Amino acid sequence: MAAGPDLRDRRRTRTRLAIQAEALRLFAERGYAQTTIDDIADAAAISPRTFFRYFPTKEDVVMWDEYDPEAPALLEARPDDEPVAESFRAVMREALGGLYRRDPERLLTRVRLMATVPELRARFLEQQAAGIELVAAQIPDADHLRVRVLGHALVGAVTVALDAWRADDGRSDLMALVDRAFAALDDLS
Amino acid sequence: MAAGPDLRDRRRTRTRLAIQAEALRLFAERGYAQTTIDDIADAAAISPRTFFRYFPTKEDVVMWDEYDPEAPALLEARPDDEPVAESFRAVMREALGGLYRRDPERLLTRVRLMATVPELRARFLEQQAAGIELVAAQIPDADHLRVRVLGHALVGAVTVALDAWRADDGRSDLMALVDRAFAALDDLS
Amino acid sequence: MAAGPDLRDRRRTRTRLAIQAEALRLFAERGYAQTTIDDIADAAAISPRTFFRYFPTKEDVVMWDEYDPEAPALLEARPDDEPVAESFRAVMREALGGLYRRDPERLLTRVRLMATVPELRARFLEQQAAGIELVAAQIPDADHLRVRVLGHALVGAVTVALDAWRADDGRSDLMALVDRAFAALDDLS
Amino acid sequence: MAAGPDLRDRRRTRTRLAIQAEALRLFAERGYAQTTIDDIADAAAISPRTFFRYFPTKEDVVMWDEYDPEAPALLEARPDDEPVAESFRAVMREALGGLYRRDPERLLTRVRLMATVPELRARFLEQQAAGIELVAAQIPDADHLRVRVLGHALVGAVTVALDAWRADDGRSDLMALVDRAFAALDDLS
DNA sequence: ACGGGCGGGACTGCCCGTTGGT
DNA sequence: ACCAACGGGCAGTCCCGCCCGT
């Protein structure tokens, strides 16, 4: 077929976004647990079977965002001589900032769900932890223990910032909160 | 009444321990996903329905330990003038140390499961985060953001220590690893 | 014990009324299916097990009313030479009228539930049918088929009246509706 | 596509019939309550999960018959100038007659269950009532109260006839009983 | 790539029987 | 006798996997 792989991917992304939009709407309206996959499929005019082709689980429809897979690339783009902690902070600011600027409402809805629904909160933290491993793996012959402790502290700061933003119903500036949280890390002792 | 609430509670705890023992055995033998609730119920000689009276979900049979509810009491027992971070470290050392000394094998099995099975890993992290909130709530008029960032960093350290211990198949000394992780935090900057 | 059977019965009736009151309140607030027996027991400050001592099933808490067992007595009290249909209408007017005057709100709530929740609607109709059998059994050497057809027509009329009353949110006069429904039966052909 | 919707429907109907046959056999052998869904699924060589795809509840396996959805069509087919009561009687005779001729044994088993098992009796009456509403809805600008009273009387007559037929163990002629019951209605006054 | 059919496992709610305590 | 807690059994729902046909 003529359609290149990029084009196909783009199409898939569009569909995913459409499904996610319907799902988030329903979740906000009547709650996560009260919304079944069938409901979502109906709203998105697809078959339940197809839902699972785009999202492996119900949870993933909340977790997923379209810039997720770009994080590793962002990390590689940082100068080699930058301290690890610095690269890390920069990447997180970029990724989060992108989502924030593009559609703060959607981000807030997702963050709300991740804060409220236990399974989603759990998945969120798990994803954060996975990010740490990803980074730790890229730093050869380092004190693994040290790098990971650092990583946890950093993603922990982001988590705290997101929670504060959500508790405020998204009225405050997310990026400012992130910066304040990072700063708190510096004078931890 | 003759059967005080303590007595009843103790009985329930014994039953819970018995069910957990069978479940952990089966999980180790054939894997978490490959073991059904019915299998566990059979092995523990109870009805599947009764399983859910003791553990709300299949995950909880791994998460639960009998000293879980004691953590808040431990925290209260610390001297008032001790710095938060210090109390925190002490409590975690005590709680973990208790489980470690009492039954290192069981702890290792549980940690292994929590590291391997995604849903359990997620639950583990979620539980850690809940602990932070619990602590943060006990510290009035503080910079909430700061306290939470600190909390995340501390439990992150414990997580890293447990991971290292497990990666080593429990051969190294868990408490030493915890101390090293805490130390790494101190010269984070 | 000194307490005569009447006294005990009275006590049981009071308890039943108290439980029913809490249950109806909860049903109205959050719906029948969304209210569990445990919820009702909590609200009524009894154990779930005790609930079942007073009401055999969850449905019965809606079905029951305190004058239920008096219907046969009312029927016996009618003059012997009165036509069956006439006795029947009189008894139904008396029984319904009693409930209506004593607590129209409660009656409306119950009727609403019986109209809305399929299982309750079914139970309601079943109860009606049981009434017919009760009557039919009291009329010896009659054409059973005829008596029963008559009975169904009569209770059908009451059902229709109750439905109309409920559809009107209890604003119209129930007894007038009952009379209109009975009248409709007379010129059925 | 090759498999038209009709074809699929037909297939589903065949499966439903097969499941129902096994279920009715088991119910007759050992009783309704004593037969579990698992028993039925085993007998029909399907999974319990699949049972619920064909029948929403255990009760429905008794209630359902393959000509159920055709009733509205039958009603529409009656001449417009026919009196309501007459159309009604004709449709009921047709529908019941069809089931009766096609498989009187099955009908008898079902009727027996509906008469004996309270939940099924209740469902039966509920279904009758739903039929009335369906008819009442088709008759515009009529005295709704009147139409419904009439409807109840008519379906009541059918109920009585079915009961008599069953009490007789299906030896008498069902259609004759139905006619007698309808006749009883005519000289009700 | 989409849809449908089917299976399986987790989990919940109703309801009942039993035991043990007042 | 009354009642509370405990345990068991079954119906029913939802998520999610697999296979097949288009």
Tab-separated table of N, CA and C in Angstrom, chain B residues 21-145:
chain	number	residue	atom	x	y	z
B	21	ALA	N	-0.046	-17.676	53.574
B	21	ALA	CA	1.022	-18.672	53.435
B	21	ALA	C	0.767	-19.585	52.240
B	22	GLU	N	-0.476	-20.084	52.155
B	22	GLU	CA	-0.804	-20.966	51.036
B	22	GLU	C	-0.678	-20.219	49.716
B	23	ALA	N	-1.181	-19.009	49.694
B	23	ALA	CA	-1.171	-18.227	48.460
B	23	ALA	C	0.264	-17.971	48.002
B	24	LEU	N	1.117	-17.543	48.914
B	24	LEU	CA	2.503	-17.252	48.535
B	24	LEU	C	3.189	-18.514	48.013
B	25	ARG	N	2.893	-19.639	48.673
B	25	ARG	CA	3.464	-20.896	48.211
B	25	ARG	C	3.059	-21.161	46.759
B	26	LEU	N	1.780	-21.054	46.486
B	26	LEU	CA	1.295	-21.313	45.131
B	26	LEU	C	1.865	-20.308	44.135
B	27	PHE	N	1.912	-19.045	44.516
B	27	PHE	CA	2.447	-18.030	43.612
B	27	PHE	C	3.893	-18.365	43.252
B	28	ALA	N	4.666	-18.745	44.259
B	28	ALA	CA	6.073	-19.073	44.017
B	28	ALA	C	6.196	-20.292	43.107
B	29	GLU	N	5.313	-21.263	43.313
B	29	GLU	CA	5.387	-22.499	42.532
B	29	GLU	C	5.032	-22.297	41.069
B	30	ARG	N	3.882	-21.635	40.856
B	30	ARG	CA	3.405	-21.607	39.468
B	30	ARG	C	3.132	-20.217	38.931
B	31	GLY	N	3.450	-19.201	39.708
B	31	GLY	CA	3.244	-17.849	39.202
B	31	GLY	C	1.953	-17.215	39.683
B	32	TYR	N	1.953	-15.898	39.717
B	32	TYR	CA	0.815	-15.144	40.256
B	32	TYR	C	-0.413	-15.284	39.361
B	33	ALA	N	-0.245	-14.980	38.089
B	33	ALA	CA	-1.392	-14.993	37.177
B	33	ALA	C	-1.936	-16.399	36.993
B	34	GLN	N	-1.053	-17.380	37.102
B	34	GLN	CA	-1.464	-18.761	36.869
B	34	GLN	C	-2.163	-19.373	38.076
B	35	THR	N	-2.235	-18.636	39.162
B	35	THR	CA	-2.916	-19.141	40.350
B	35	THR	C	-4.252	-18.414	40.495
B	36	THR	N	-5.334	-19.154	40.531
B	36	THR	CA	-6.646	-18.518	40.660
B	36	THR	C	-7.051	-18.462	42.130
B	37	ILE	N	-8.004	-17.631	42.407
B	37	ILE	CA	-8.551	-17.542	43.765
B	37	ILE	C	-9.081	-18.906	44.191
B	38	ASP	N	-9.676	-19.609	43.277
B	38	ASP	CA	-10.184	-20.938	43.603
B	38	ASP	C	-9.054	-21.851	44.054
B	39	ASP	N	-7.929	-21.760	43.384
B	39	ASP	CA	-6.772	-22.562	43.791
B	39	ASP	C	-6.393	-22.255	45.233
B	40	ILE	N	-6.286	-20.977	45.527
B	40	ILE	CA	-5.886	-20.566	46.870
B	40	ILE	C	-6.910	-21.053	47.891
B	41	ALA	N	-8.172	-20.848	47.572
B	41	ALA	CA	-9.229	-21.270	48.498
B	41	ALA	C	-9.148	-22.773	48.752
B	42	ASP	N	-8.957	-23.522	47.684
B	42	ASP	CA	-8.814	-24.970	47.844
B	42	ASP	C	-7.671	-25.289	48.795
B	43	ALA	N	-6.520	-24.685	48.509
B	43	ALA	CA	-5.328	-24.978	49.309
B	43	ALA	C	-5.524	-24.582	50.770
B	44	ALA	N	-6.254	-23.511	50.995
B	44	ALA	CA	-6.446	-23.041	52.367
B	44	ALA	C	-7.689	-23.650	53.006
B	45	ALA	N	-8.362	-24.512	52.247
B	45	ALA	CA	-9.554	-25.187	52.756
B	45	ALA	C	-10.637	-24.209	53.200
B	46	ILE	N	-10.832	-23.190	52.404
B	46	ILE	CA	-11.946	-22.269	52.636
B	46	ILE	C	-12.701	-22.110	51.322
B	47	SER	N	-13.840	-21.450	51.375
B	47	SER	CA	-14.573	-21.216	50.135
B	47	SER	C	-14.024	-19.958	49.467
B	48	PRO	N	-14.119	-19.899	48.161
B	48	PRO	CA	-13.637	-18.702	47.465
B	48	PRO	C	-14.273	-17.444	48.042
B	49	ARG	N	-15.558	-17.554	48.373
B	49	ARG	CA	-16.250	-16.398	48.932
B	49	ARG	C	-15.560	-15.910	50.203
B	50	THR	N	-15.120	-16.840	51.005
B	50	THR	CA	-14.481	-16.482	52.271
B	50	THR	C	-13.133	-15.808	52.034
B	51	PHE	N	-12.447	-16.221	50.988
B	51	PHE	CA	-11.192	-15.548	50.662
B	51	PHE	C	-11.388	-14.037	50.635
B	52	PHE	N	-12.460	-13.630	49.967
B	52	PHE	CA	-12.689	-12.189	49.797
B	52	PHE	C	-13.118	-11.504	51.083
B	53	ARG	N	-13.510	-12.305	52.081
B	53	ARG	CA	-13.814	-11.686	53.362
B	53	ARG	C	-12.528	-11.310	54.084
B	54	TYR	N	-11.461	-12.005	53.772
B	54	TYR	CA	-10.197	-11.736	54.454
B	54	TYR	C	-9.292	-10.813	53.649
B	55	PHE	N	-9.399	-10.895	52.339
B	55	PHE	CA	-8.609	-10.010	51.479
B	55	PHE	C	-9.519	-9.440	50.409
B	56	PRO	N	-9.641	-8.133	50.364
B	56	PRO	CA	-10.568	-7.548	49.402
B	56	PRO	C	-10.246	-7.901	47.958
B	57	THR	N	-8.964	-8.049	47.654
B	57	THR	CA	-8.608	-8.430	46.289
B	57	THR	C	-7.481	-9.453	46.324
B	58	LYS	N	-7.259	-10.044	45.177
B	58	LYS	CA	-6.178	-11.010	45.064
B	58	LYS	C	-4.840	-10.337	45.357
B	59	GLU	N	-4.706	-9.108	44.923
B	59	GLU	CA	-3.457	-8.382	45.164
B	59	GLU	C	-3.160	-8.244	46.662
B	60	ASP	N	-4.197	-8.016	47.424
B	60	ASP	CA	-3.988	-7.739	48.837
B	60	ASP	C	-3.363	-8.905	49.583
B	61	VAL	N	-3.536	-10.090	49.061
B	61	VAL	CA	-2.954	-11.228	49.773
B	61	VAL	C	-1.425	-11.130	49.753
B	62	VAL	N	-0.888	-10.446	48.777
B	62	VAL	CA	0.557	-10.217	48.741
B	62	VAL	C	0.928	-8.962	49.539
B	63	MET	N	0.122	-7.948	49.401
B	63	MET	CA	0.459	-6.663	50.033
B	63	MET	C	0.407	-6.716	51.553
B	64	TRP	N	-0.556	-7.410	52.071
B	64	TRP	CA	-0.830	-7.368	53.509
B	64	TRP	C	0.309	-7.928	54.359
B	65	ASP	N	0.602	-7.269	55.467
B	65	ASP	CA	1.352	-7.948	56.516
B	65	ASP	C	0.809	-7.538	57.880
B	66	GLU	N	1.065	-8.364	58.840
B	66	GLU	CA	0.341	-8.248	60.102
B	66	GLU	C	0.751	-7.038	60.937
B	67	TYR	N	1.851	-6.356	60.535
B	67	TYR	CA	2.270	-5.190	61.314
B	67	TYR	C	1.955	-3.888	60.599
B	68	ASP	N	1.300	-4.023	59.479
B	68	ASP	CA	0.889	-2.860	58.705
B	68	ASP	C	0.225	-1.783	59.553
B	69	PRO	N	-0.783	-2.145	60.309
B	69	PRO	CA	-1.530	-1.087	61.005
B	69	PRO	C	-0.754	-0.464	62.163
B	70	GLU	N	0.411	-0.998	62.475
B	70	GLU	CA	1.141	-0.467	63.626
B	70	GLU	C	2.007	0.744	63.297
B	71	ALA	N	2.238	0.982	62.018
B	71	ALA	CA	3.140	2.066	61.626
B	71	ALA	C	2.787	3.423	62.256
B	72	PRO	N	1.515	3.828	62.201
B	72	PRO	CA	1.197	5.141	62.789
B	72	PRO	C	1.609	5.220	64.262
B	73	ALA	N	1.372	4.136	65.007
B	73	ALA	CA	1.735	4.130	66.425
B	73	ALA	C	3.235	4.330	66.598
B	74	LEU	N	4.019	3.664	65.769
B	74	LEU	CA	5.468	3.808	65.852
B	74	LEU	C	5.874	5.269	65.669
B	75	LEU	N	5.206	5.903	64.728
B	75	LEU	CA	5.557	7.285	64.431
B	75	LEU	C	5.261	8.209	65.621
B	76	GLU	N	4.119	7.948	66.247
B	76	GLU	CA	3.747	8.774	67.406
B	76	GLU	C	4.753	8.606	68.545
B	77	ALA	N	5.354	7.446	68.603
B	77	ALA	CA	6.244	7.148	69.729
B	77	ALA	C	7.576	7.905	69.655
B	78	ARG	N	7.863	8.493	68.510
B	78	ARG	CA	9.137	9.210	68.375
B	78	ARG	C	9.098	10.506	69.179
B	79	PRO	N	10.237	10.922	69.679
B	79	PRO	CA	10.279	12.185	70.441
B	79	PRO	C	9.828	13.358	69.575
B	80	ASP	N	9.154	14.283	70.205
B	80	ASP	CA	8.561	15.397	69.463
B	80	ASP	C	9.584	16.316	68.813
B	81	ASP	N	10.731	16.411	69.435
B	81	ASP	CA	11.691	17.387	68.916
B	81	ASP	C	12.602	16.811	67.835
B	82	GLU	N	12.388	15.543	67.520
B	82	GLU	CA	13.216	14.926	66.479
B	82	GLU	C	12.836	15.514	65.122
B	83	PRO	N	13.817	15.758	64.258
B	83	PRO	CA	13.477	16.245	62.920
B	83	PRO	C	12.623	15.208	62.179
B	84	VAL	N	11.713	15.712	61.359
B	84	VAL	CA	10.791	14.835	60.641
B	84	VAL	C	11.526	13.729	59.894
B	85	ALA	N	12.506	14.126	59.142
B	85	ALA	CA	13.218	13.161	58.314
B	85	ALA	C	13.796	12.041	59.166
B	86	GLU	N	14.276	12.404	60.325
B	86	GLU	CA	14.874	11.407	61.203
B	86	GLU	C	13.834	10.415	61.723
B	87	SER	N	12.698	10.925	62.215
B	87	SER	CA	11.619	10.061	62.695
B	87	SER	C	11.228	9.084	61.593
B	88	PHE	N	11.087	9.637	60.447
B	88	PHE	CA	10.668	8.878	59.294
B	88	PHE	C	11.607	7.698	59.023
B	89	ARG	N	12.876	8.002	58.979
B	89	ARG	CA	13.861	6.947	58.729
B	89	ARG	C	13.802	5.891	59.825
B	90	ALA	N	13.691	6.352	61.054
B	90	ALA	CA	13.679	5.414	62.170
B	90	ALA	C	12.491	4.460	62.074
B	91	VAL	N	11.320	5.019	61.806
B	91	VAL	CA	10.114	4.185	61.731
B	91	VAL	C	10.249	3.154	60.621
B	92	MET	N	10.721	3.607	59.478
B	92	MET	CA	10.856	2.672	58.370
B	92	MET	C	11.857	1.571	58.685
B	93	ARG	N	12.916	1.925	59.348
B	93	ARG	CA	13.893	0.913	59.724
B	93	ARG	C	13.279	-0.091	60.691
B	94	GLU	N	12.524	0.434	61.645
B	94	GLU	CA	11.888	-0.462	62.607
B	94	GLU	C	10.908	-1.418	61.935
B	95	ALA	N	9.997	-0.849	61.147
B	95	ALA	CA	8.946	-1.665	60.539
B	95	ALA	C	9.550	-2.718	59.609
B	96	LEU	N	10.389	-2.263	58.698
B	96	LEU	CA	11.022	-3.185	57.768
B	96	LEU	C	11.849	-4.217	58.528
B	97	GLY	N	12.599	-3.729	59.515
B	97	GLY	CA	13.455	-4.616	60.293
B	97	GLY	C	12.654	-5.721	60.963
B	98	GLY	N	11.486	-5.369	61.470
B	98	GLY	CA	10.635	-6.369	62.114
B	98	GLY	C	10.286	-7.492	61.149
B	99	LEU	N	9.789	-7.114	59.974
B	99	LEU	CA	9.410	-8.106	58.980
B	99	LEU	C	10.628	-8.945	58.557
B	100	TYR	N	11.747	-8.265	58.441
B	100	TYR	CA	12.975	-8.909	57.954
B	100	TYR	C	13.438	-9.991	58.932
B	101	ARG	N	13.521	-9.632	60.180
B	101	ARG	CA	13.998	-10.583	61.176
B	101	ARG	C	13.004	-11.729	61.386
B	102	ARG	N	11.739	-11.405	61.409
B	102	ARG	CA	10.731	-12.413	61.741
B	102	ARG	C	10.647	-13.508	60.684
B	103	ASP	N	10.703	-13.133	59.438
B	103	ASP	CA	10.545	-14.148	58.387
B	103	ASP	C	11.109	-13.621	57.073
B	104	PRO	N	12.427	-13.658	56.952
B	104	PRO	CA	13.048	-13.082	55.752
B	104	PRO	C	12.586	-13.768	54.464
B	105	GLU	N	12.338	-15.061	54.544
B	105	GLU	CA	11.889	-15.792	53.354
B	105	GLU	C	10.583	-15.236	52.823
B	106	ARG	N	9.631	-15.085	53.747
B	106	ARG	CA	8.336	-14.559	53.342
B	106	ARG	C	8.502	-13.170	52.752
B	107	LEU	N	9.287	-12.337	53.389
B	107	LEU	CA	9.509	-10.989	52.881
B	107	LEU	C	10.095	-11.027	51.474
B	108	LEU	N	11.060	-11.914	51.281
B	108	LEU	CA	11.687	-12.001	49.961
B	108	LEU	C	10.671	-12.406	48.897
B	109	THR	N	9.856	-13.404	49.234
B	109	THR	CA	8.837	-13.836	48.280
B	109	THR	C	7.918	-12.677	47.912
B	110	ARG	N	7.461	-11.969	48.919
B	110	ARG	CA	6.549	-10.857	48.663
B	110	ARG	C	7.236	-9.777	47.825
B	111	VAL	N	8.462	-9.463	48.186
B	111	VAL	CA	9.185	-8.420	47.451
B	111	VAL	C	9.395	-8.847	45.994
B	112	ARG	N	9.721	-10.115	45.826
B	112	ARG	CA	9.898	-10.616	44.469
B	112	ARG	C	8.630	-10.426	43.659
B	113	LEU	N	7.512	-10.803	44.249
B	113	LEU	CA	6.242	-10.653	43.534
B	113	LEU	C	5.977	-9.180	43.214
B	114	MET	N	6.207	-8.331	44.192
B	114	MET	CA	5.929	-6.908	43.979
B	114	MET	C	6.854	-6.321	42.918
B	115	ALA	N	8.001	-6.928	42.720
B	115	ALA	CA	8.933	-6.413	41.718
B	115	ALA	C	8.596	-6.936	40.331
B	116	THR	N	8.040	-8.135	40.279
B	116	THR	CA	7.841	-8.819	39.007
B	116	THR	C	6.482	-8.544	38.392
B	117	VAL	N	5.458	-8.654	39.198
B	117	VAL	CA	4.104	-8.545	38.657
B	117	VAL	C	3.688	-7.077	38.618
B	118	PRO	N	3.414	-6.569	37.434
B	118	PRO	CA	3.131	-5.143	37.283
B	118	PRO	C	2.076	-4.613	38.252
B	119	GLU	N	0.953	-5.331	38.362
B	119	GLU	CA	-0.123	-4.823	39.223
B	119	GLU	C	0.351	-4.721	40.667
B	120	LEU	N	1.212	-5.652	41.058
B	120	LEU	CA	1.674	-5.634	42.443
B	120	LEU	C	2.692	-4.522	42.646
B	121	ARG	N	3.564	-4.354	41.672
B	121	ARG	CA	4.507	-3.239	41.724
B	121	ARG	C	3.737	-1.928	41.886
B	122	ALA	N	2.706	-1.791	41.088
B	122	ALA	CA	1.900	-0.575	41.146
B	122	ALA	C	1.285	-0.409	42.537
B	123	ARG	N	0.727	-1.465	43.054
B	123	ARG	CA	0.126	-1.398	44.384
B	123	ARG	C	1.162	-1.036	45.444
B	124	PHE	N	2.346	-1.580	45.285
B	124	PHE	CA	3.417	-1.301	46.230
B	124	PHE	C	3.739	0.190	46.269
B	125	LEU	N	3.919	0.748	45.097
B	125	LEU	CA	4.230	2.175	45.028
B	125	LEU	C	3.083	3.011	45.575
B	126	GLU	N	1.878	2.575	45.285
B	126	GLU	CA	0.715	3.294	45.771
B	126	GLU	C	0.686	3.295	47.296
B	127	GLN	N	1.021	2.159	47.858
B	127	GLN	CA	1.034	2.041	49.317
B	127	GLN	C	2.095	2.966	49.924
B	128	GLN	N	3.237	3.020	49.262
B	128	GLN	CA	4.283	3.932	49.716
B	128	GLN	C	3.764	5.360	49.731
B	129	ALA	N	3.142	5.741	48.636
B	129	ALA	CA	2.640	7.107	48.530
B	129	ALA	C	1.608	7.391	49.612
B	130	ALA	N	0.751	6.410	49.889
B	130	ALA	CA	-0.254	6.587	50.933
B	130	ALA	C	0.431	6.836	52.271
B	131	GLY	N	1.543	6.150	52.494
B	131	GLY	CA	2.293	6.362	53.734
B	131	GLY	C	2.764	7.793	53.858
B	132	ILE	N	3.223	8.353	52.756
B	132	ILE	CA	3.682	9.739	52.778
B	132	ILE	C	2.553	10.669	53.189
B	133	GLU	N	1.391	10.472	52.586
B	133	GLU	CA	0.248	11.334	52.914
B	133	GLU	C	-0.061	11.247	54.402
B	134	LEU	N	-0.008	10.022	54.896
B	134	LEU	CA	-0.295	9.800	56.311
B	134	LEU	C	0.649	10.627	57.177
B	135	VAL	N	1.904	10.593	56.828
B	135	VAL	CA	2.885	11.348	57.595
B	135	VAL	C	2.665	12.851	57.425
B	136	ALA	N	2.507	13.258	56.179
B	136	ALA	CA	2.347	14.683	55.897
B	136	ALA	C	1.177	15.267	56.677
B	137	ALA	N	0.129	14.466	56.804
B	137	ALA	CA	-1.052	14.948	57.509
B	137	ALA	C	-0.754	15.189	58.987
B	138	GLN	N	0.246	14.499	59.504
B	138	GLN	CA	0.550	14.627	60.935
B	138	GLN	C	1.437	15.828	61.250
B	139	ILE	N	1.938	16.467	60.213
B	139	ILE	CA	2.840	17.590	60.461
B	139	ILE	C	2.139	18.887	60.123
B	140	PRO	N	1.663	19.581	61.140
B	140	PRO	CA	0.859	20.780	60.878
B	140	PRO	C	1.722	21.958	60.462
B	141	ASP	N	1.086	22.937	59.985
B	141	ASP	CA	1.669	24.201	59.515
B	141	ASP	C	3.086	24.094	58.941
B	142	ALA	N	3.265	23.110	58.083
B	142	ALA	CA	4.556	22.993	57.413
B	142	ALA	C	4.353	23.327	55.940
B	143	ASP	N	5.406	23.487	55.221
B	143	ASP	CA	5.306	23.655	53.776
B	143	ASP	C	4.971	22.281	53.194
B	144	HIS	N	3.695	22.090	52.882
B	144	HIS	CA	3.257	20.763	52.450
B	144	HIS	C	4.057	20.247	51.267
B	145	LEU	N	4.304	21.130	50.346
B	145	LEU	CA	5.070	20.725	49.182
B	145	LEU	C	6.411	20.147	49.612
